[in-house]
Coordinates of C-alpha atoms (C1' of nucleotides) in Angstrom, one line a residue:
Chain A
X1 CA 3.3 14.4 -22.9
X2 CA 4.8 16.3 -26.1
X3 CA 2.7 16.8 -28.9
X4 CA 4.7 17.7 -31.7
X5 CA 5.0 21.3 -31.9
X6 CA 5.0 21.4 -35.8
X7 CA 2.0 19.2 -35.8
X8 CA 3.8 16.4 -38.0
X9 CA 2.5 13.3 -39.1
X10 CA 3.9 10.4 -37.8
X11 CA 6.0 9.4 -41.0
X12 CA 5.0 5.2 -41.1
X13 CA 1.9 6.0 -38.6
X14 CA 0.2 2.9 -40.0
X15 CA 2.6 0.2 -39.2
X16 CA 0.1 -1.6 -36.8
X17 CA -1.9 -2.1 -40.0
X18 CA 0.2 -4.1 -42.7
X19 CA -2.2 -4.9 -44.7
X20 CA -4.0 -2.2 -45.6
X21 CA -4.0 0.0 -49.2
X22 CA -1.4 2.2 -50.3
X23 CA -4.3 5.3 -50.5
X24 CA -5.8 4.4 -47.4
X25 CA -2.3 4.0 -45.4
X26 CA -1.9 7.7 -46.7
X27 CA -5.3 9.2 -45.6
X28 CA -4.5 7.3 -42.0
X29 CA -0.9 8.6 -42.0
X30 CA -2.5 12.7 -43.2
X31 CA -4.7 12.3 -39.6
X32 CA -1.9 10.7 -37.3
X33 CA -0.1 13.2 -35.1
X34 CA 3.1 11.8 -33.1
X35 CA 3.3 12.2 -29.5
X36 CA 6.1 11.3 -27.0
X37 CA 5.9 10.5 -23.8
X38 CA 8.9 10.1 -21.0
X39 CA 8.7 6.9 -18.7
X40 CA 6.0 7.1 -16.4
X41 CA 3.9 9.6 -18.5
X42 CA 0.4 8.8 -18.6
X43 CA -1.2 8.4 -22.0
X44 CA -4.8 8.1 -21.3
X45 CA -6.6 8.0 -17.8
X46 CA -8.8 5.2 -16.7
X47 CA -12.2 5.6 -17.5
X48 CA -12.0 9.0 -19.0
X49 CA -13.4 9.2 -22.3
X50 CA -10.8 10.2 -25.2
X51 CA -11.1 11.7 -28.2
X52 CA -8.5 9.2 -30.1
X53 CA -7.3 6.3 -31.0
X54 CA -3.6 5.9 -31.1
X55 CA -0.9 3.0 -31.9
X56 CA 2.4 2.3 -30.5
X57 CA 5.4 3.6 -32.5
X58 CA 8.2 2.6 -30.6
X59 CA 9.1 2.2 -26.9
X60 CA 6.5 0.0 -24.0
X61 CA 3.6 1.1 -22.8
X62 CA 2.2 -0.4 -19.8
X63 CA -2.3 -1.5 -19.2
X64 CA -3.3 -1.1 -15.7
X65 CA -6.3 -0.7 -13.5
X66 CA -5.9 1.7 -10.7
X67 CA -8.0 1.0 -7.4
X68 CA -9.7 3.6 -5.3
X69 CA -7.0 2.8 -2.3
X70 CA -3.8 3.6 -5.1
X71 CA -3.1 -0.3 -5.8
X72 CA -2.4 -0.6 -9.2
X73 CA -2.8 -3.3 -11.4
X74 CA -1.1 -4.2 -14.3
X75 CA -2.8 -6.0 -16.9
X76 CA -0.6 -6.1 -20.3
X77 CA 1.9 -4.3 -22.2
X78 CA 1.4 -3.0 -25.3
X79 CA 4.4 -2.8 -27.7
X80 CA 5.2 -1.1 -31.4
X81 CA 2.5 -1.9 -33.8
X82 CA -0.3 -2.1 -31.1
X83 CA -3.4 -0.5 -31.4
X84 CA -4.9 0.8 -28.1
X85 CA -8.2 3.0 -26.9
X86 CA -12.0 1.9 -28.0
X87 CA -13.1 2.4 -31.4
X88 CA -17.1 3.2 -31.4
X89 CA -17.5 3.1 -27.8
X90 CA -16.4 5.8 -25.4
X91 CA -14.1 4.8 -22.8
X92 CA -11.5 2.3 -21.7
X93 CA -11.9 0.5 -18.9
X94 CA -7.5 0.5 -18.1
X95 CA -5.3 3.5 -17.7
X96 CA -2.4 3.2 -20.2
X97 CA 1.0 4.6 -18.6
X98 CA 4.2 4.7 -20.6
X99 CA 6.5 2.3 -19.4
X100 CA 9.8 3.2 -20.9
X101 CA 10.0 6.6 -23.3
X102 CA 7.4 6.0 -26.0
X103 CA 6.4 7.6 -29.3
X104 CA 2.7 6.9 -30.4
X105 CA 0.6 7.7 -33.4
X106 CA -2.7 9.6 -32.4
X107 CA -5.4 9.2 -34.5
X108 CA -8.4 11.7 -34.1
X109 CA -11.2 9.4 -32.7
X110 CA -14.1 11.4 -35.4
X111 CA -12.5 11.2 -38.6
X112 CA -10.9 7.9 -38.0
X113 CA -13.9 6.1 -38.1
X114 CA -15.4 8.0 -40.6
X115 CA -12.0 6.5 -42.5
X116 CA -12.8 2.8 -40.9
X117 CA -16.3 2.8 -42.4
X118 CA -14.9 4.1 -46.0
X119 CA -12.3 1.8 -45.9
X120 CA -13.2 -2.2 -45.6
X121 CA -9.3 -2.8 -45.7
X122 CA -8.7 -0.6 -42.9
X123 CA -11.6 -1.9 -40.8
X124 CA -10.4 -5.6 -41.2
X125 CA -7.2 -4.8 -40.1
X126 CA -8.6 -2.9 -37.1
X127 CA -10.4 -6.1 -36.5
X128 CA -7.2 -8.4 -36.7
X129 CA -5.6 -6.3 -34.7
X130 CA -8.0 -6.9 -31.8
X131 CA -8.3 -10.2 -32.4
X132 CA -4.8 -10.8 -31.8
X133 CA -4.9 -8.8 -28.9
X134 CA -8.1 -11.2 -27.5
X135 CA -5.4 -14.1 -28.2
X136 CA -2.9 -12.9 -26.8
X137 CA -4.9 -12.1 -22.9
X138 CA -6.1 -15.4 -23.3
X139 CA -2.2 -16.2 -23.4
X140 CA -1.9 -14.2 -20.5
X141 CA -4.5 -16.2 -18.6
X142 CA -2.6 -19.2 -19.5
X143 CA 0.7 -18.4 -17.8
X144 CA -1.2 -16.7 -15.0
X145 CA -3.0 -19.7 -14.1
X146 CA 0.0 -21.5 -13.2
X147 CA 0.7 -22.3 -10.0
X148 CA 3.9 -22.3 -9.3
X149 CA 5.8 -18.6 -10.1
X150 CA 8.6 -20.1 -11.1
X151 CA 6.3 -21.6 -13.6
X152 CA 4.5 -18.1 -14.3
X153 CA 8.2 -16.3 -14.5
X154 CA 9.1 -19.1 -17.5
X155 CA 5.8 -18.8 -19.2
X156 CA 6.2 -14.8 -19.5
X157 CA 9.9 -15.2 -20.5
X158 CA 8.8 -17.4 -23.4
X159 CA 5.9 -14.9 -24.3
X160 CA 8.6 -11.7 -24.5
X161 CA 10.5 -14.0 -26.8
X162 CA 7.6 -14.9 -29.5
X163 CA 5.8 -11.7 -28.7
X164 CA 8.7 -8.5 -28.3
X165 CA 10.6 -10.6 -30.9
X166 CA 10.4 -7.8 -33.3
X167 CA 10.7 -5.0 -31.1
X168 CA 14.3 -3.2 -31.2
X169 CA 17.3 -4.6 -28.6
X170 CA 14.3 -6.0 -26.2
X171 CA 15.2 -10.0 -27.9
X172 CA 18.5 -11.0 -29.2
X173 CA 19.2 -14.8 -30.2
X174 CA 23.2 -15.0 -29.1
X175 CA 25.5 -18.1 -29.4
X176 CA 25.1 -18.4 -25.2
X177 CA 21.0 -18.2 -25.6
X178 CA 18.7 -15.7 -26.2
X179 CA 19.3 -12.6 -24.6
X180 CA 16.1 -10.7 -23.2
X181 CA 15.7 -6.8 -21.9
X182 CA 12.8 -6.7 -19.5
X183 CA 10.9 -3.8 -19.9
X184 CA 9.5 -3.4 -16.2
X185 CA 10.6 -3.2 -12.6
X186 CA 10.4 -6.1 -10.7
X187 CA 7.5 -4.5 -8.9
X188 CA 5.3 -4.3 -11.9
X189 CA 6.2 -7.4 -13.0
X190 CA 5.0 -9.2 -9.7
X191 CA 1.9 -7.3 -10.3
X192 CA 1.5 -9.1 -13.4
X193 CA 2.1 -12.0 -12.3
X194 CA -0.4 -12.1 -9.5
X195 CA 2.9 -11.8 -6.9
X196 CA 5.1 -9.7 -4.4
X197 CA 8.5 -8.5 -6.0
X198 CA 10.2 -10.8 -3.3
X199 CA 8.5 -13.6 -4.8
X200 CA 10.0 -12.8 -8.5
X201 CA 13.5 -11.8 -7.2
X202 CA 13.5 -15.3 -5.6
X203 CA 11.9 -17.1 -8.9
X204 CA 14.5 -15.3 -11.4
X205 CA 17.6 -16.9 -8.8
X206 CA 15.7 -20.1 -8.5
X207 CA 16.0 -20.3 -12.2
X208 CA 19.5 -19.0 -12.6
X209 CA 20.4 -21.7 -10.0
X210 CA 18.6 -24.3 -12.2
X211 CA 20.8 -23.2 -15.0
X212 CA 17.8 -22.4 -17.3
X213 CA 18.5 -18.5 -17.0
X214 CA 21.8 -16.0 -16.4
X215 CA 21.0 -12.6 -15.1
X216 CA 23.4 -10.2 -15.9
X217 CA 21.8 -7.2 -14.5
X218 CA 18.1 -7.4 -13.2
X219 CA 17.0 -6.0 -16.4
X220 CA 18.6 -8.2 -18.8
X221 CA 18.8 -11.8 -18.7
X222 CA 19.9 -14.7 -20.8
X223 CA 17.4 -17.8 -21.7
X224 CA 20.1 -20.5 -21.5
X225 CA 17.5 -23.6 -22.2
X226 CA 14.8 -22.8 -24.3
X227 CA 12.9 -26.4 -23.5
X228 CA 13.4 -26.2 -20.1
X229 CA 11.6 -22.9 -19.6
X230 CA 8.8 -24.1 -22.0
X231 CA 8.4 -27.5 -19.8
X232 CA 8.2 -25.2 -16.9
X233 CA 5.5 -23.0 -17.7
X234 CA 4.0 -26.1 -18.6
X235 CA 3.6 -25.2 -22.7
X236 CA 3.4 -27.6 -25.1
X237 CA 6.9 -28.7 -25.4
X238 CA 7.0 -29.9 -29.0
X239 CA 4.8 -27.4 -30.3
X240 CA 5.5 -24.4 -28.6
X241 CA 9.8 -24.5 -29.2
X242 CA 10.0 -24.9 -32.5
X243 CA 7.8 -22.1 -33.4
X244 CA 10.5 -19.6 -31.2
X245 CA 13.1 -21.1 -32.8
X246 CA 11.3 -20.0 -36.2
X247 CA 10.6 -17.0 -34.5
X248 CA 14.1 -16.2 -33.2
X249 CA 15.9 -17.2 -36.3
X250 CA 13.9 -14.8 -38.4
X251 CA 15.8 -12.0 -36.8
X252 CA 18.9 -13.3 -36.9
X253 CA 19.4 -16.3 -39.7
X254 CA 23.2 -16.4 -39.2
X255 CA 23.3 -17.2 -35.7
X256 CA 22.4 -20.3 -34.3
X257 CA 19.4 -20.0 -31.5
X258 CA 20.1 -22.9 -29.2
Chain B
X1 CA -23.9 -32.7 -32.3
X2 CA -27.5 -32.4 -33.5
X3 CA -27.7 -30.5 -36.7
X4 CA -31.2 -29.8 -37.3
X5 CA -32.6 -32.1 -39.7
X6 CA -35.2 -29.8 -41.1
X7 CA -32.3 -27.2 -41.8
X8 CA -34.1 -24.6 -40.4
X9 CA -33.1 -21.4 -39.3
X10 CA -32.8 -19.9 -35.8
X11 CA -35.7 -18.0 -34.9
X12 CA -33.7 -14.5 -33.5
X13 CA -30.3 -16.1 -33.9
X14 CA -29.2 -12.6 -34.2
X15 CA -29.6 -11.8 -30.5
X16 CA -25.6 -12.2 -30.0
X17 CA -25.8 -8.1 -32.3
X18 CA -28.7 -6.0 -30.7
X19 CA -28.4 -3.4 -32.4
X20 CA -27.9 -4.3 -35.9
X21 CA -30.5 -2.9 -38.5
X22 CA -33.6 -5.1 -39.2
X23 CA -32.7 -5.8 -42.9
X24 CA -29.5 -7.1 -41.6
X25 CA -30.9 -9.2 -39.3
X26 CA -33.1 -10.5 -41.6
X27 CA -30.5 -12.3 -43.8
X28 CA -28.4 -13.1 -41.3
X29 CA -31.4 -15.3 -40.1
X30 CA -31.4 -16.6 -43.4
X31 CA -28.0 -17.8 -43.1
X32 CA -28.2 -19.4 -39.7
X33 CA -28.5 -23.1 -38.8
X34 CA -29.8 -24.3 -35.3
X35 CA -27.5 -26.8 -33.9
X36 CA -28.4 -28.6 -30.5
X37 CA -25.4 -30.2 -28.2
X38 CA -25.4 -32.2 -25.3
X39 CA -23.1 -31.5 -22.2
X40 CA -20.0 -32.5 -23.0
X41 CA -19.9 -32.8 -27.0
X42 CA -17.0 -30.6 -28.9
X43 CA -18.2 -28.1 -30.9
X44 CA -14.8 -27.1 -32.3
X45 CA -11.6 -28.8 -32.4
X46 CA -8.2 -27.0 -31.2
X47 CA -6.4 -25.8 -34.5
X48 CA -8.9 -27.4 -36.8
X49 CA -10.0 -24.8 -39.6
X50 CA -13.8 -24.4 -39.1
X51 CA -16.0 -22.9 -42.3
X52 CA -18.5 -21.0 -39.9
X53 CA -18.8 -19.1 -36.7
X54 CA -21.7 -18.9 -34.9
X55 CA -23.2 -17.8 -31.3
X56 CA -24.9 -19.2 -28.3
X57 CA -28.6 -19.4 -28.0
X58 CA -28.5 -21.0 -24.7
X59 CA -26.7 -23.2 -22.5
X60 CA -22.7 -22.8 -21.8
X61 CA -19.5 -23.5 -23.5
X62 CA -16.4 -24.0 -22.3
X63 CA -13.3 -23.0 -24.3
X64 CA -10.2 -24.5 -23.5
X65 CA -6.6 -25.8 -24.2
X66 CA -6.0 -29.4 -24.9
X67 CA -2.2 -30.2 -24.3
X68 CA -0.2 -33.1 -26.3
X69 CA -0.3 -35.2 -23.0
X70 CA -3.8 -34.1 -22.7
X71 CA -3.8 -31.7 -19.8
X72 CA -7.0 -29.7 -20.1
X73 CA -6.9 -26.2 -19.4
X74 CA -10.2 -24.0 -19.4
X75 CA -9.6 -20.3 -20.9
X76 CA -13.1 -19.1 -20.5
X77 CA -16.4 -19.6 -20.7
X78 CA -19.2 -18.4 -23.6
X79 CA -22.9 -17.8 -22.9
X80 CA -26.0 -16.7 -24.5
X81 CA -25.3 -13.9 -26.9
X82 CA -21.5 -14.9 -27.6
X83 CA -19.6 -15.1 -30.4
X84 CA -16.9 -17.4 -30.9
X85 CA -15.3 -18.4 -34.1
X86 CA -12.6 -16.6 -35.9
X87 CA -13.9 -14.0 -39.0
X88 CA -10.8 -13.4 -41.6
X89 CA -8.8 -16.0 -40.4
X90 CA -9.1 -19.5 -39.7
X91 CA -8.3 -22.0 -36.6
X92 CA -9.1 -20.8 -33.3
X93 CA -6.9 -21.8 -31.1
X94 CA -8.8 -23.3 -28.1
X95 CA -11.3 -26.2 -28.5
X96 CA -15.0 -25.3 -27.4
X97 CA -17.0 -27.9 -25.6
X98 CA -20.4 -28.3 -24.5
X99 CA -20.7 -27.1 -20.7
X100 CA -24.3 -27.8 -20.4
X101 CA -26.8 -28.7 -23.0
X102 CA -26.6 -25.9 -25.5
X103 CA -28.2 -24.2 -28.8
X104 CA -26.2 -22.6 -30.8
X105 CA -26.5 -20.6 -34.3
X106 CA -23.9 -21.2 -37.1
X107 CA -23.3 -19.3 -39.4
X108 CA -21.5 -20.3 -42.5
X109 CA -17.9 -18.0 -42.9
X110 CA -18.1 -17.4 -46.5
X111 CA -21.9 -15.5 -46.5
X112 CA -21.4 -14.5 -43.2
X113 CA -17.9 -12.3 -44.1
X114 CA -19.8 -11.6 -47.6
X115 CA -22.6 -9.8 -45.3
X116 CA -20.1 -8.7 -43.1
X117 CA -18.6 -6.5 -46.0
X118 CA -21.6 -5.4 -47.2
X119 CA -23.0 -4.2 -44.0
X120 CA -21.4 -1.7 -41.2
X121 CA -23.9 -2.2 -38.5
X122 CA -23.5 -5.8 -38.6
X123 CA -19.7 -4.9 -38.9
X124 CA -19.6 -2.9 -35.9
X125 CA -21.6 -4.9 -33.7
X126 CA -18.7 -8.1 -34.4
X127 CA -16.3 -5.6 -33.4
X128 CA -17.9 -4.0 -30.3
X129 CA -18.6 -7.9 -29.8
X130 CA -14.9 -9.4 -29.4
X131 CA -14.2 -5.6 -27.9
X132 CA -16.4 -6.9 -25.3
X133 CA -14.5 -9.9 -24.8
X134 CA -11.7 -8.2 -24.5
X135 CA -12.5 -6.9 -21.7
X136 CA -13.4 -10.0 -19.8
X137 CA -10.3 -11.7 -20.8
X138 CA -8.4 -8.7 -18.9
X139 CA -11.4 -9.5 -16.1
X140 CA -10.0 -12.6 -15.8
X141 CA -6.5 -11.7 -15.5
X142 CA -7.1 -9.4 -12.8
X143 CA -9.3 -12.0 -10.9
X144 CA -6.2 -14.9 -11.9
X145 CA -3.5 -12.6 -10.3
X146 CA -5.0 -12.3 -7.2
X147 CA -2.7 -14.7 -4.8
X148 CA -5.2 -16.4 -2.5
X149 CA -7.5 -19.0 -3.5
X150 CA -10.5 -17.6 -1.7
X151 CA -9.8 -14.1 -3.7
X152 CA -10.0 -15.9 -6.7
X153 CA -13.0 -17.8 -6.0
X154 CA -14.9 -14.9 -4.5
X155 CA -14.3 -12.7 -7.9
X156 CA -15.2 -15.8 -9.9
X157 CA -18.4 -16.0 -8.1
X158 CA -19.2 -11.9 -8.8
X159 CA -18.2 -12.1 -12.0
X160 CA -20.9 -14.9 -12.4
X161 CA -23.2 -12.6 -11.7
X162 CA -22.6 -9.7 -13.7
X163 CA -21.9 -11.9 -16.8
X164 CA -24.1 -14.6 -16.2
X165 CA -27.5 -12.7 -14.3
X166 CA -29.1 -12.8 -17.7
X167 CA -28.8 -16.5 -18.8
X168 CA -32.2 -18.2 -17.4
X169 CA -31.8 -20.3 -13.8
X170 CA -28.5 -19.3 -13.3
X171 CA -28.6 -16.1 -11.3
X172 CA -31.5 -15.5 -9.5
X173 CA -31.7 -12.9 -6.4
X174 CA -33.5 -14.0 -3.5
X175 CA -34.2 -12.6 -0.4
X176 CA -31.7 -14.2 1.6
X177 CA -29.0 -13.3 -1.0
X178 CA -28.3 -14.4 -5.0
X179 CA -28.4 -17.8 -5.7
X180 CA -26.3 -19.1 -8.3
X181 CA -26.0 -22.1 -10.2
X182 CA -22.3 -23.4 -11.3
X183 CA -22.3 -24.5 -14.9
X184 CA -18.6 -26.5 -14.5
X185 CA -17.2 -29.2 -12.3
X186 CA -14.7 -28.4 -9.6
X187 CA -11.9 -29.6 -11.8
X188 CA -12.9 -27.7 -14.6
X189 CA -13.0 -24.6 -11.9
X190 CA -9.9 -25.4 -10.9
X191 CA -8.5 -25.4 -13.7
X192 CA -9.7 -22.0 -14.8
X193 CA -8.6 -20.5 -11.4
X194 CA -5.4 -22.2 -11.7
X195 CA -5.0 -24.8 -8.8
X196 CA -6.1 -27.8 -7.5
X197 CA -10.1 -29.5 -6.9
X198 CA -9.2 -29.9 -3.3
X199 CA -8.1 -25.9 -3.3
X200 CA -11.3 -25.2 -5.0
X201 CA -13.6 -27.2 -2.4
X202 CA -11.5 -26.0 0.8
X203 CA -11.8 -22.1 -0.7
X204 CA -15.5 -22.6 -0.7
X205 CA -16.1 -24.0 2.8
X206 CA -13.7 -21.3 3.8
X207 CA -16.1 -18.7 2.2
X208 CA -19.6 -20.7 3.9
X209 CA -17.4 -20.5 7.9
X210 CA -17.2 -16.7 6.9
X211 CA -20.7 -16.6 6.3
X212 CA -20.2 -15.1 3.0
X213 CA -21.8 -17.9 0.9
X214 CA -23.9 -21.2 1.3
X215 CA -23.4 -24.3 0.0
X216 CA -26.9 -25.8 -0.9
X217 CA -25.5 -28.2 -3.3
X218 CA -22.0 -28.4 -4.7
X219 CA -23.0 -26.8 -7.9
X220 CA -25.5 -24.3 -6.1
X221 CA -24.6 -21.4 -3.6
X222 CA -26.1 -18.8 -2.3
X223 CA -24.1 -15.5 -1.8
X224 CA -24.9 -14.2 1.0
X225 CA -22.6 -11.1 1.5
X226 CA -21.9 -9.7 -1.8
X227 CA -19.6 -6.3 -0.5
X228 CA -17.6 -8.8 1.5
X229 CA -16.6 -10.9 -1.5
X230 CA -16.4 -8.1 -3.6
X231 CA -13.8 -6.4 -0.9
X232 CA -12.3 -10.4 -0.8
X233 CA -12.0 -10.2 -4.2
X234 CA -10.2 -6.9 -4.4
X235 CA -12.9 -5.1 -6.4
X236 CA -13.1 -1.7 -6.3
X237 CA -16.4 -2.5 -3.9
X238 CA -17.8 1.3 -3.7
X239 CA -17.6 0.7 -7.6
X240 CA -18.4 -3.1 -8.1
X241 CA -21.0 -3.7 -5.6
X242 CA -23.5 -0.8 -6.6
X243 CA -23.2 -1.5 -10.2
X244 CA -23.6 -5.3 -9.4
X245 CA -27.3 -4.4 -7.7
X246 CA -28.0 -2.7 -10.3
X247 CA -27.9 -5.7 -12.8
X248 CA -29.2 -8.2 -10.3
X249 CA -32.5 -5.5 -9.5
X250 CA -33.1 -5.3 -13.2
X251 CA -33.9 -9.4 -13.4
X252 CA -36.1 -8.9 -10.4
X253 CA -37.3 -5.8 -10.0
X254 CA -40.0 -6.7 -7.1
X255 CA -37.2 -8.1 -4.8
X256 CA -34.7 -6.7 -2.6
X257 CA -30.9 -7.6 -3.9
X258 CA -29.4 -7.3 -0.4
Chain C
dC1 C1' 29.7 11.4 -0.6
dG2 C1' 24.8 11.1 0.9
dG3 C1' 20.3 9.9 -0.4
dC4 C1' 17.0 7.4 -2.7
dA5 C1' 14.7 3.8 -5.2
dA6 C1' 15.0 -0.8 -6.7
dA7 C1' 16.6 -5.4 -5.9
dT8 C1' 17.9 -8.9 -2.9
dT9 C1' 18.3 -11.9 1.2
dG10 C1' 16.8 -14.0 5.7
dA11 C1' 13.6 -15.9 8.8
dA12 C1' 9.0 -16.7 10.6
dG13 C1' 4.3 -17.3 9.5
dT14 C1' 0.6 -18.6 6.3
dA15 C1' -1.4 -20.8 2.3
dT16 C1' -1.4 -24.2 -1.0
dT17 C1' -0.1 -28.6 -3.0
dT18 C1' 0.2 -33.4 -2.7
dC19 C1' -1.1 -37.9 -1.7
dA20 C1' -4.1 -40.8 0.5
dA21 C1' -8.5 -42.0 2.1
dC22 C1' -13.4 -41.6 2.6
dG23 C1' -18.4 -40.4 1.4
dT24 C1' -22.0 -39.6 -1.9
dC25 C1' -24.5 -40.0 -6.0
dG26 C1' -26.1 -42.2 -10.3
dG27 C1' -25.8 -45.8 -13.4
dT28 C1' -25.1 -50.8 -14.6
dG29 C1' -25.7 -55.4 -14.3
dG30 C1' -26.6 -59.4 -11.5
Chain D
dC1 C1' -34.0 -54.6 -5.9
dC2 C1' -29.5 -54.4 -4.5
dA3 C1' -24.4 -54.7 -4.9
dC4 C1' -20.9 -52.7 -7.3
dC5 C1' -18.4 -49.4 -9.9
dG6 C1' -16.7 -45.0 -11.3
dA7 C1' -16.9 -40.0 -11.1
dC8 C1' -16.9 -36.3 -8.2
dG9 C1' -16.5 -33.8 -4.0
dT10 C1' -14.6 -33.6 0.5
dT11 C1' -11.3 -34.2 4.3
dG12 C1' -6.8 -35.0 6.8
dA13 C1' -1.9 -34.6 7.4
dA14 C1' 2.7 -33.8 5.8
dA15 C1' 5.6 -31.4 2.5
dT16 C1' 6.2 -27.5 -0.2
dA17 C1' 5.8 -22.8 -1.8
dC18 C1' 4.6 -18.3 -1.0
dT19 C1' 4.0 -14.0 1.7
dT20 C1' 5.3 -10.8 5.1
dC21 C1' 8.3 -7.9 7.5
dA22 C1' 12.8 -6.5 8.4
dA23 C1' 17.3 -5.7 7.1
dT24 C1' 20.9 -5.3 3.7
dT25 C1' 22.9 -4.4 -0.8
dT26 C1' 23.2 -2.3 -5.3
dG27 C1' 23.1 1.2 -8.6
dC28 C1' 22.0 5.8 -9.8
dC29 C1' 21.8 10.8 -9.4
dG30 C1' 22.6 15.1 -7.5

DNA sequence: CGGCAAATTGAAGTATTTCAACGTCGGTGG
DNA sequence: CCACCGACGTTGAAATACTTCAATTTGCCG
């Protein structure tokens, strides 16, 4: 890790709460210190009890459990405006491991939730925050209880679309489709998926041969047919396309998203 | 649904926040209506705005997905002492069912969010609340990404135990192992692992040749060798398996666990 | 250029799905 | 009271999908 050596403020600390007051965004930003971490750092260790609470800046950080024989689990990502690490309660049950070079806001565990309990505004977006973060496993368990992976593979494309949508050059709606950067290895990507890397190397072909995908490098792929994908992970068709498209177009209203 | 007649409140309806302050508790009493439901009735509809939130006195829920072509998928289950309902904002986006007969207390949003305001223990203990479920939708996922059936079934079965061990009847250590009562059919169970009924029934038998678990009934098995399933399972046994006894001692302390 | 990690491919073995059929239980109506 | 029905669980057998292990390719870095 490399905490700032001038001990700065994160400038914009608060952008996981948007909807907090102007004079409590200040106080919040006045306790915030930036760290950055290289891919692969770890941030905090499973079950060790920190002293902070932090958010995501910019960059992917990556949730996993870690088993006493070295298997490693992953179990979520966490992207720019999450919040991460237990407020009131001690320690995390996850290790959290930077998964690409990361900056994150720190916020002193003490005098943050001396802030929360001052600030009603604060503390409800703390609480929408993990709300949306409940929804959002539950989405998880959704695509994971597929049983196909071809199915799982679709339904977690689909997800990086509505979910990293805002996230910098990781989603790009393009005149060919929608153009996606995936942030892990194949490796840790099977382990989210509940499958070998084998097993996702031959579901990302199987739907490159179906002409619902193009992958131009293993990192970077193109969704070709939106609907398709959706049918496969077995979404809700009608409800759940429409809502990218919204999605996608909000980035980029000139261009055209299917 | 069976709204009490006599409007009365639930006695202790507060049980769902332990440690909230007795003033607190107080009111919210005063807010709470008893409502009874048989197995089967909804309690909430997908994507329908609900005025309250409330928590179960007894019996299950089941929380689930309803596609367009009306697929089913369960998402989770809720027990004695869970919340469920959104605070701040609106539809949920699951349906909630009736697993069994249940009780539950509702509380109506506006007063309840007034109180919420108004009052930081009751405050913290709805977030240390959904915090909590946090963590056992990201249970889930780690039991959902394992890649055989029986894996999935065998950490479905511990995490009954730890989660379940203090609703009445349903977890209940006996000398030749823990008996446990299933609350959902094996459709609904397949479902919520992700695969078939006939996977589900097969994984079980599988589990009773190794001599891991009996089958008294189909909704009533007996587990026979919990470190076994918990190694199945891909628990961290020298971690899960103690901490497991520990619960299952403290229903019963006069008997033996294993 | 060599070495390494990640991704891919092949082929054999294993597990799951699928479709069909059967058994059991509880309720309904004759 | 008993026959019938439907829901649920179970079982069998063939088709399909996934895992495993081994080998190969690719891209990157020194």
């Amino acid at each position: 890790m490399d905490d700032d050596p001038t001990g700065k403020n994160c400038s914009n600390g608060s952008s996981a709460f948007p909807d907090i007051l102007p004079e409590t965004r200040d106080e919040l930003d006045s306790l915030s210190r930036l760290r950055r971490y290289r891919s692969g750092q770890s941030v905090i260790e499973e079950n060790v009890h920190t002293d902070f609470v932090g958010t995501v800046q910019s960059g992917i950080l990556r949730m996993q459990k870690t088993f006493a024989d070295g298997r490693q689990h992953v179990v979520g990502l966490l992207v720019e405006g999450d919040m991460f690490g237990r407020v009131f309660d001690g320690a995390i049950e996850f290790s959290i491991e930077a998964a690409t070079d990361a900056e994150i806001c720190i916020y002193p565990r003490t005098p943050f939730e001396t802030l929360l309990v001052r600030s009603p505004d604060l503390d409800r977006a703390v609480l929408l925050n993990i709300l949306n973060e409940l929804d959002r496993a539950r989405d998880w368990m959704i695509i994971l209880s597929n049983n196909k992976i071809t199915s799982r593979l679709a339904g977690f494309l689909i997800l990086m679309c509505s979910r990293f949508a805002t996230v910098d050059h990781m989603v790009e709606p393009k005149s060919d489709g929608v153009h996606i950067k995936i942030p892990i290895s194949r490796t840790d990507l099977a382990h989210l998926l509940g499958t070998r890397p084998e097993s996702i190397s031959r579901a990302f072909h199987a739907l490159e041969d179906e002409g619902e995908i193009e992958i131009l490098e293993p990192d970077h792929v193109t969704l070709r047919d939106l609907p398709a994908l959706a049918a496969r992970a077995g979404e809700d068709e009608a409800e759940t396309v429409p809502r990218l498209k919204d999605t996608l177009n909000a980035i980029r209203p000139s261009r055209s998203v299917s």
